[in-house]
JSON list of C-alpha atoms in Angstrom, two decimals:
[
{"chain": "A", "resi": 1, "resn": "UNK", "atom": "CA", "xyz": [0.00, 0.00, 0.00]},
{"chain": "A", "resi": 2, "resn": "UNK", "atom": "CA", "xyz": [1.52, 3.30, -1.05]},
{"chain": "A", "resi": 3, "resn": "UNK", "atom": "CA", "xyz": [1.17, 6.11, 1.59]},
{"chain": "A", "resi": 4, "resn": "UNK", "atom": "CA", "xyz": [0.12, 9.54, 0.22]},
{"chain": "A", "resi": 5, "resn": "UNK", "atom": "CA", "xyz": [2.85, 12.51, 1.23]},
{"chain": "A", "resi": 6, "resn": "UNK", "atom": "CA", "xyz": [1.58, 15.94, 1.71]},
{"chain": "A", "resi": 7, "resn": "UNK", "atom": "CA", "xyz": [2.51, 18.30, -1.02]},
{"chain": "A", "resi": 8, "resn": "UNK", "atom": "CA", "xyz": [5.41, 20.88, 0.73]},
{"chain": "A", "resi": 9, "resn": "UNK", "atom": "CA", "xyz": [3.86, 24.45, 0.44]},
{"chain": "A", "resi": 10, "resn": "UNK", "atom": "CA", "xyz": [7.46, 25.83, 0.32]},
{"chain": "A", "resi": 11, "resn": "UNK", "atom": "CA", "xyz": [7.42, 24.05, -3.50]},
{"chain": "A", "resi": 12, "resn": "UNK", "atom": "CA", "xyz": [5.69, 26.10, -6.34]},
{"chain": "A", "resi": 13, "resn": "UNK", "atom": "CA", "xyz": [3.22, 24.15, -8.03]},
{"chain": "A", "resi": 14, "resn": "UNK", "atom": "CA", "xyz": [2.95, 24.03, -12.57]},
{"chain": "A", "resi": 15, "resn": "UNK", "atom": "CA", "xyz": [-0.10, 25.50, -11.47]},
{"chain": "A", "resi": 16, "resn": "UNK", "atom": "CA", "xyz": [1.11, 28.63, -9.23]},
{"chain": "A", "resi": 17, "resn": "UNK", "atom": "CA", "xyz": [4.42, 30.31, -9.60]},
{"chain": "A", "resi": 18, "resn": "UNK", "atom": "CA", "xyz": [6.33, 31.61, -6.90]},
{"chain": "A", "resi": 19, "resn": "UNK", "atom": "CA", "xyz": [5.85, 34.59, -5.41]},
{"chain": "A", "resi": 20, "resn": "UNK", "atom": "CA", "xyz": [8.35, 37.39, -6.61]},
{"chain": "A", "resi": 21, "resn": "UNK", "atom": "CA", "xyz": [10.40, 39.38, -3.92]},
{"chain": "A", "resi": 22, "resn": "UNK", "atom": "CA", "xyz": [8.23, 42.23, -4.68]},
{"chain": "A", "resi": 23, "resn": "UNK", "atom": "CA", "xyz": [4.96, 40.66, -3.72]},
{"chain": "A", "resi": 24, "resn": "UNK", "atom": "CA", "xyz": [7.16, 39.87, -0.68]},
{"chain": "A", "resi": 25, "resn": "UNK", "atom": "CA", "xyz": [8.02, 43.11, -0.37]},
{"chain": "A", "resi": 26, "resn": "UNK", "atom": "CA", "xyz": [4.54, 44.31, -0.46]},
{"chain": "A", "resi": 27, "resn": "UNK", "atom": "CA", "xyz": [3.35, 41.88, 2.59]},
{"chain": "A", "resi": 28, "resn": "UNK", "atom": "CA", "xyz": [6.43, 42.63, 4.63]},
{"chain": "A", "resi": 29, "resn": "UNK", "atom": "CA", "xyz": [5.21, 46.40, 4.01]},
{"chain": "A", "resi": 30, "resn": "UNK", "atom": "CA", "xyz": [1.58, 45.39, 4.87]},
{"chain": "A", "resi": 31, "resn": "UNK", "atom": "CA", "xyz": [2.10, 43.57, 8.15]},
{"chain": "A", "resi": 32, "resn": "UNK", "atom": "CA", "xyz": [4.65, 46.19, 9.23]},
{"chain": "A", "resi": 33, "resn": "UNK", "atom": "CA", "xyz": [1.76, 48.92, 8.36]},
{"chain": "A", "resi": 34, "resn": "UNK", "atom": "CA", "xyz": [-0.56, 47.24, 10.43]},
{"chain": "A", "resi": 35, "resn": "UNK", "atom": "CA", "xyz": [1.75, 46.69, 13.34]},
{"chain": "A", "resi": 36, "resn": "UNK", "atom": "CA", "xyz": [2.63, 50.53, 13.20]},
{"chain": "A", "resi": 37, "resn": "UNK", "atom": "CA", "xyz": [-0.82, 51.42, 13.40]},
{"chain": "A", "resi": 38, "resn": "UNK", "atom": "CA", "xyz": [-2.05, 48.73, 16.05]},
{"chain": "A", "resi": 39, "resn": "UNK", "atom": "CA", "xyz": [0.87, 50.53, 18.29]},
{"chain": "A", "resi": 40, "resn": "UNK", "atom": "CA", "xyz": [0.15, 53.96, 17.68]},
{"chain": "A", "resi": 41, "resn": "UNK", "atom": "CA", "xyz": [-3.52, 52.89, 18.56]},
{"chain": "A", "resi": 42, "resn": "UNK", "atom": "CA", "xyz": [-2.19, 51.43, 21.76]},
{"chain": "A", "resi": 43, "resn": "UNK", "atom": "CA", "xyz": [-0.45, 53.92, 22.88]},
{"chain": "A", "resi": 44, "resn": "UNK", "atom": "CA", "xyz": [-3.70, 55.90, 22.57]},
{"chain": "A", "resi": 45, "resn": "UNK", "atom": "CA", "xyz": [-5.78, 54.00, 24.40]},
{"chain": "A", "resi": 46, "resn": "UNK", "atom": "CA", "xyz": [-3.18, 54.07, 26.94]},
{"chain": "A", "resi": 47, "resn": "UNK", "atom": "CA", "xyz": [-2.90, 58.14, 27.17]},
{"chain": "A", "resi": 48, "resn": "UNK", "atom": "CA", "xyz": [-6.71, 57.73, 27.54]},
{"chain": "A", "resi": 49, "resn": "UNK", "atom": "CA", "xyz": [-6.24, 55.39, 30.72]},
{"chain": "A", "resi": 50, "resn": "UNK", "atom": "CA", "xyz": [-7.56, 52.43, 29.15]},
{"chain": "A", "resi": 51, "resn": "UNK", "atom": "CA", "xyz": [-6.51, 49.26, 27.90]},
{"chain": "A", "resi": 52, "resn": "UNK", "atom": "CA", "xyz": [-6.18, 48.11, 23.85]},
{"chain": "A", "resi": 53, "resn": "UNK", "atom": "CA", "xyz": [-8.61, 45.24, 24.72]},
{"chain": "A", "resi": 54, "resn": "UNK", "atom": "CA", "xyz": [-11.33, 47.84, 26.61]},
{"chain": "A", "resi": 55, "resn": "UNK", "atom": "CA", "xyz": [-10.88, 50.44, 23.16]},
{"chain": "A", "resi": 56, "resn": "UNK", "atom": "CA", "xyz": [-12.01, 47.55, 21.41]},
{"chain": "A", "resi": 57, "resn": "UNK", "atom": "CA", "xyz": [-14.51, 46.74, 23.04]},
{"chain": "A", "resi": 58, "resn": "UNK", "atom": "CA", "xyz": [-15.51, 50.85, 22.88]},
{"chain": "A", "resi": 59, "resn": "UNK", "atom": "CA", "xyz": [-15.47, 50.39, 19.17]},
{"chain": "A", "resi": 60, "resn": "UNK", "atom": "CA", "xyz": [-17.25, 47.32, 18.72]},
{"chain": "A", "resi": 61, "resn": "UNK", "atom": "CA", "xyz": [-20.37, 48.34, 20.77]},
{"chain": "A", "resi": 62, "resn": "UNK", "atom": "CA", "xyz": [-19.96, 52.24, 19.71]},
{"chain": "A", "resi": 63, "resn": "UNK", "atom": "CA", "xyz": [-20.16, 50.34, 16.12]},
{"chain": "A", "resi": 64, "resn": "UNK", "atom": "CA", "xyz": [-22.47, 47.92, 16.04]},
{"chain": "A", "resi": 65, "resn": "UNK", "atom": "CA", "xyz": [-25.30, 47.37, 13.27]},
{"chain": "A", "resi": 66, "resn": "UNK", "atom": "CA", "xyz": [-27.78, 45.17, 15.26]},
{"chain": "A", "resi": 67, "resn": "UNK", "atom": "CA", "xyz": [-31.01, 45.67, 15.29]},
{"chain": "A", "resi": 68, "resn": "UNK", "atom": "CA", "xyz": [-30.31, 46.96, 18.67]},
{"chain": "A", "resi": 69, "resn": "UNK", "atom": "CA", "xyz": [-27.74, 47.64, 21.37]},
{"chain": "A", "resi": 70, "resn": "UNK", "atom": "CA", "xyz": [-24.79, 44.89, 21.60]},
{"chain": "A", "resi": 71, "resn": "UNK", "atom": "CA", "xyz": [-25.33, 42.22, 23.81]},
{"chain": "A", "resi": 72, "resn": "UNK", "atom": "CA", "xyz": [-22.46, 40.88, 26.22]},
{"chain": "A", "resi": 73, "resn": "UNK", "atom": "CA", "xyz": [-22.27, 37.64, 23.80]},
{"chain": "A", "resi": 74, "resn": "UNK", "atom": "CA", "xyz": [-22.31, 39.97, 20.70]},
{"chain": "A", "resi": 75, "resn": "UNK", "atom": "CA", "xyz": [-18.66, 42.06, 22.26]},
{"chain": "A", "resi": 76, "resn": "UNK", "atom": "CA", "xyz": [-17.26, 38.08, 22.80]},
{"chain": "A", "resi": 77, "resn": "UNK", "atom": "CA", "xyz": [-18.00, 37.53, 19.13]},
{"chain": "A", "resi": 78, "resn": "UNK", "atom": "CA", "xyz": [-16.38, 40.58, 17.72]},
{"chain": "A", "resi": 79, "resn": "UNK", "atom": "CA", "xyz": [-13.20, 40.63, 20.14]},
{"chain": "A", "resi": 80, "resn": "UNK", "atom": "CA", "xyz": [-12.64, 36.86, 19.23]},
{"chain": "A", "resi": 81, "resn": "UNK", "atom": "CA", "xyz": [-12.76, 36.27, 22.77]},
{"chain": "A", "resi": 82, "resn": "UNK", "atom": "CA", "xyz": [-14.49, 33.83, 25.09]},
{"chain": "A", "resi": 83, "resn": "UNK", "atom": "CA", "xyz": [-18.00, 34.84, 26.63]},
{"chain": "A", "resi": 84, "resn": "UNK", "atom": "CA", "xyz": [-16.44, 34.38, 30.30]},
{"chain": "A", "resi": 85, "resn": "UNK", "atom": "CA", "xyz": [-14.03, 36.82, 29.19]},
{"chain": "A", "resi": 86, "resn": "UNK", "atom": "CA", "xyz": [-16.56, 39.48, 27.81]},
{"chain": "A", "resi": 87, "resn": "UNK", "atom": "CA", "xyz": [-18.00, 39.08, 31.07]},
{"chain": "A", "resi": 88, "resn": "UNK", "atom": "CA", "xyz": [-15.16, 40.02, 33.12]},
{"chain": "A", "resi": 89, "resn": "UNK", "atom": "CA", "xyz": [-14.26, 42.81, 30.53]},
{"chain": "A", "resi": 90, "resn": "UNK", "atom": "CA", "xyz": [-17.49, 44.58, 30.74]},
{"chain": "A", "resi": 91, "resn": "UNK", "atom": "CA", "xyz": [-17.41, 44.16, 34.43]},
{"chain": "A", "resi": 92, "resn": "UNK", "atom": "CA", "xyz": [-14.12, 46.13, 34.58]},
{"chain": "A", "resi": 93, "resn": "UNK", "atom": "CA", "xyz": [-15.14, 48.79, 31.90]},
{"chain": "A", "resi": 94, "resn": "UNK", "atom": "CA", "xyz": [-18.87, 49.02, 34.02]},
{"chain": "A", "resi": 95, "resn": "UNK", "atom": "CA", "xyz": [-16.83, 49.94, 37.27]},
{"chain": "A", "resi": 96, "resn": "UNK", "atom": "CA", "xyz": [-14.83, 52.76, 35.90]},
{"chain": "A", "resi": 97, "resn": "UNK", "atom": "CA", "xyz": [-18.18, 53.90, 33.79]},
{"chain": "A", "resi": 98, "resn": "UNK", "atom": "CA", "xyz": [-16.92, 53.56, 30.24]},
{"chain": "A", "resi": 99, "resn": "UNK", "atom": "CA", "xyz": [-20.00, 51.54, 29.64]},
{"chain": "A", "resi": 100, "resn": "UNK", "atom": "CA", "xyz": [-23.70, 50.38, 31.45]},
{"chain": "A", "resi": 101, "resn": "UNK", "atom": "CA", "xyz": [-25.00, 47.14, 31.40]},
{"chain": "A", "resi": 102, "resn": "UNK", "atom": "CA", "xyz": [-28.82, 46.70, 31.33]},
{"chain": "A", "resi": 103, "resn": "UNK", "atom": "CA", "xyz": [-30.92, 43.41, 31.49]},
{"chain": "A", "resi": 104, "resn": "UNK", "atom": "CA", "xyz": [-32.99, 42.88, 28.10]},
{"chain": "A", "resi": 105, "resn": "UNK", "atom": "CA", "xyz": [-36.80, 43.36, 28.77]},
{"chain": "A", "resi": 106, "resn": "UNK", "atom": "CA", "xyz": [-37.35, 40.61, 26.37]},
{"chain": "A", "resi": 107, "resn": "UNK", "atom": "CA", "xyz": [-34.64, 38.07, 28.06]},
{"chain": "A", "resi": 108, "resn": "UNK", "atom": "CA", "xyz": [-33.50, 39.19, 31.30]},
{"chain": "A", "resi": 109, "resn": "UNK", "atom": "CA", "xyz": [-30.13, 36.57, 30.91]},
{"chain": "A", "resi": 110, "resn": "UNK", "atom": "CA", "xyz": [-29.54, 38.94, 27.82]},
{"chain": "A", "resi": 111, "resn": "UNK", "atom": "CA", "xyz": [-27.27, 42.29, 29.11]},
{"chain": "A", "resi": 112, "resn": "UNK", "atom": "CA", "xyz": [-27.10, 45.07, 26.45]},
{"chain": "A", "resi": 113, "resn": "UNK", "atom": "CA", "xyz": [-23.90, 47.20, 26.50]},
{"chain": "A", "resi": 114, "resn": "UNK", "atom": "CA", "xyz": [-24.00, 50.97, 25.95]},
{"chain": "A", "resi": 115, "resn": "UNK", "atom": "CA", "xyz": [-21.41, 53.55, 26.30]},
{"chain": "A", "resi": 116, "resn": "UNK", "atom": "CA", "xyz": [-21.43, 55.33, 29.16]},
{"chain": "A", "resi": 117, "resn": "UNK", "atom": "CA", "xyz": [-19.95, 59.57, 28.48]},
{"chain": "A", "resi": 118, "resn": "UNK", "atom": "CA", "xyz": [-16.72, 58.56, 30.00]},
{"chain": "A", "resi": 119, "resn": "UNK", "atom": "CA", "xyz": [-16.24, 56.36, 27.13]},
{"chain": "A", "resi": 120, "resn": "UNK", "atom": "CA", "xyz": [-18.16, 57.93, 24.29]},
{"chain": "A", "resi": 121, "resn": "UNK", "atom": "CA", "xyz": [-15.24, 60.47, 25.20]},
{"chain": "A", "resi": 122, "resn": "UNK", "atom": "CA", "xyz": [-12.26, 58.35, 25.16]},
{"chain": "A", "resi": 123, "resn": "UNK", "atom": "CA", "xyz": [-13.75, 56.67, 22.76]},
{"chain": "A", "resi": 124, "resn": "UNK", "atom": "CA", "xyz": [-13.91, 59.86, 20.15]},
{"chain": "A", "resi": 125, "resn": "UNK", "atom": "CA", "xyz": [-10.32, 60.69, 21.40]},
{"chain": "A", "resi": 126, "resn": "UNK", "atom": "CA", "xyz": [-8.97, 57.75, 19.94]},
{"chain": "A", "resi": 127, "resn": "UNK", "atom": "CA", "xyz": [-10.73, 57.53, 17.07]},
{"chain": "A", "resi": 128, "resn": "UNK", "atom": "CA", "xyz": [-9.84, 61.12, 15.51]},
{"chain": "A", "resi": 129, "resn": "UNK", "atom": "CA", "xyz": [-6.14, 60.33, 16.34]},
{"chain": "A", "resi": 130, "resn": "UNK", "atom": "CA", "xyz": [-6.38, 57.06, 14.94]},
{"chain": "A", "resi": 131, "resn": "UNK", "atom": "CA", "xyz": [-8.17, 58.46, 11.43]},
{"chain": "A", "resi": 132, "resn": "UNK", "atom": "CA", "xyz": [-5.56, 61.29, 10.92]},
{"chain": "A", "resi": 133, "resn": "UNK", "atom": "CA", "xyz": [-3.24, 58.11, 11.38]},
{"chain": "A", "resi": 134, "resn": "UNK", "atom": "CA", "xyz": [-4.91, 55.63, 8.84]},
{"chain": "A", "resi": 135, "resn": "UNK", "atom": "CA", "xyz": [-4.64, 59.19, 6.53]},
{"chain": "A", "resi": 136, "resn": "UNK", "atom": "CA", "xyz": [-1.05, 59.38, 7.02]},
{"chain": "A", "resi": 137, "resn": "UNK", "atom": "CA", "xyz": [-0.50, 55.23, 6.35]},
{"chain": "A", "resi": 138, "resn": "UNK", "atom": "CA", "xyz": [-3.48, 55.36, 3.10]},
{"chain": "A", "resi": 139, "resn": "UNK", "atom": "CA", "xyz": [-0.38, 55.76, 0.38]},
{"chain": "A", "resi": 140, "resn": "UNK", "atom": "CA", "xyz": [1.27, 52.78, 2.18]},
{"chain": "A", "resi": 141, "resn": "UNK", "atom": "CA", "xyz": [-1.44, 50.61, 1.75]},
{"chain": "A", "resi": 142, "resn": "UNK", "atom": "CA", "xyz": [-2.23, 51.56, -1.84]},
{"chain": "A", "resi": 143, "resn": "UNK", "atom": "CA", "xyz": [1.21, 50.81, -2.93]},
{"chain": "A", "resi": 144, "resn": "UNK", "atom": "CA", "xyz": [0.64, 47.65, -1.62]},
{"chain": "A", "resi": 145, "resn": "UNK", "atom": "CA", "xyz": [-2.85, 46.93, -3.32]}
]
């Protein structure tokens, strides 16, 4: 019985040539783009008093489409994060007021997440630094589209 070897990734198919050192180039360009901006937006967050993980969580429920406000589940979902730890991160953004909790009136195990002014502000703060930012890093990413 002949066993079947995976094909090595590393080896350019008839189908598929090899990537060329520019196309490289452009991904090494890309990640380091994103990195840079996913820094500067740290250090925002930071100067605001608040962690990366809790300005997410700002923009994902400031942000959110639904049909209405984000539920606790909903924030898990979008921060690729475990509902026990959406839990414990509203929890810590609902004691220092960045956002309020409040039971569903249709489900009262649903909790809907709003922003509290505290974080609407912080929130905003962020943001416009972070937009004048993605201005600055556009012609980056085009010349790597």
């Amino acid at each position: 019985m002949k066993t079947k070897t995976k094909p090595d990734p590393s080896r350019s198919s008839p189908r598929r040539p090899r990537l060329t050192d520019a196309e490289y180039q452009a991904l090494g360009e890309f990640r380091r783009s994103i990195r840079d901006f996913l820094k500067f937006s740290e250090e925002g967050a930071q100067a605001q008093g608040i962690s990366s993980q809790q300005h997410q969580a700002l923009l994902a429920i400031r942000s959110h489409l639904g049909l209405g406000p984000m539920t606790v589940g909903e924030l898990a979902e979008s921060l690729l994060i475990k509902n026990h730890s959406a839990v414990e991160l509203v929890a810590r953004m609902a004691e220092r007021d960045l956002i309020e909790r409040i039971a569903s009136d249709e489900d009262r195990r649903r909790v809907l997440l709003r922003l509290r002014p505290a974080g609407a502000r912080a929130l905003e703060t962020i943001s416009r630094r972070n937009l004048r930012r993605l201005g600055q890093t556009s012609e980056i990413l085009e010349g790597v589209l």
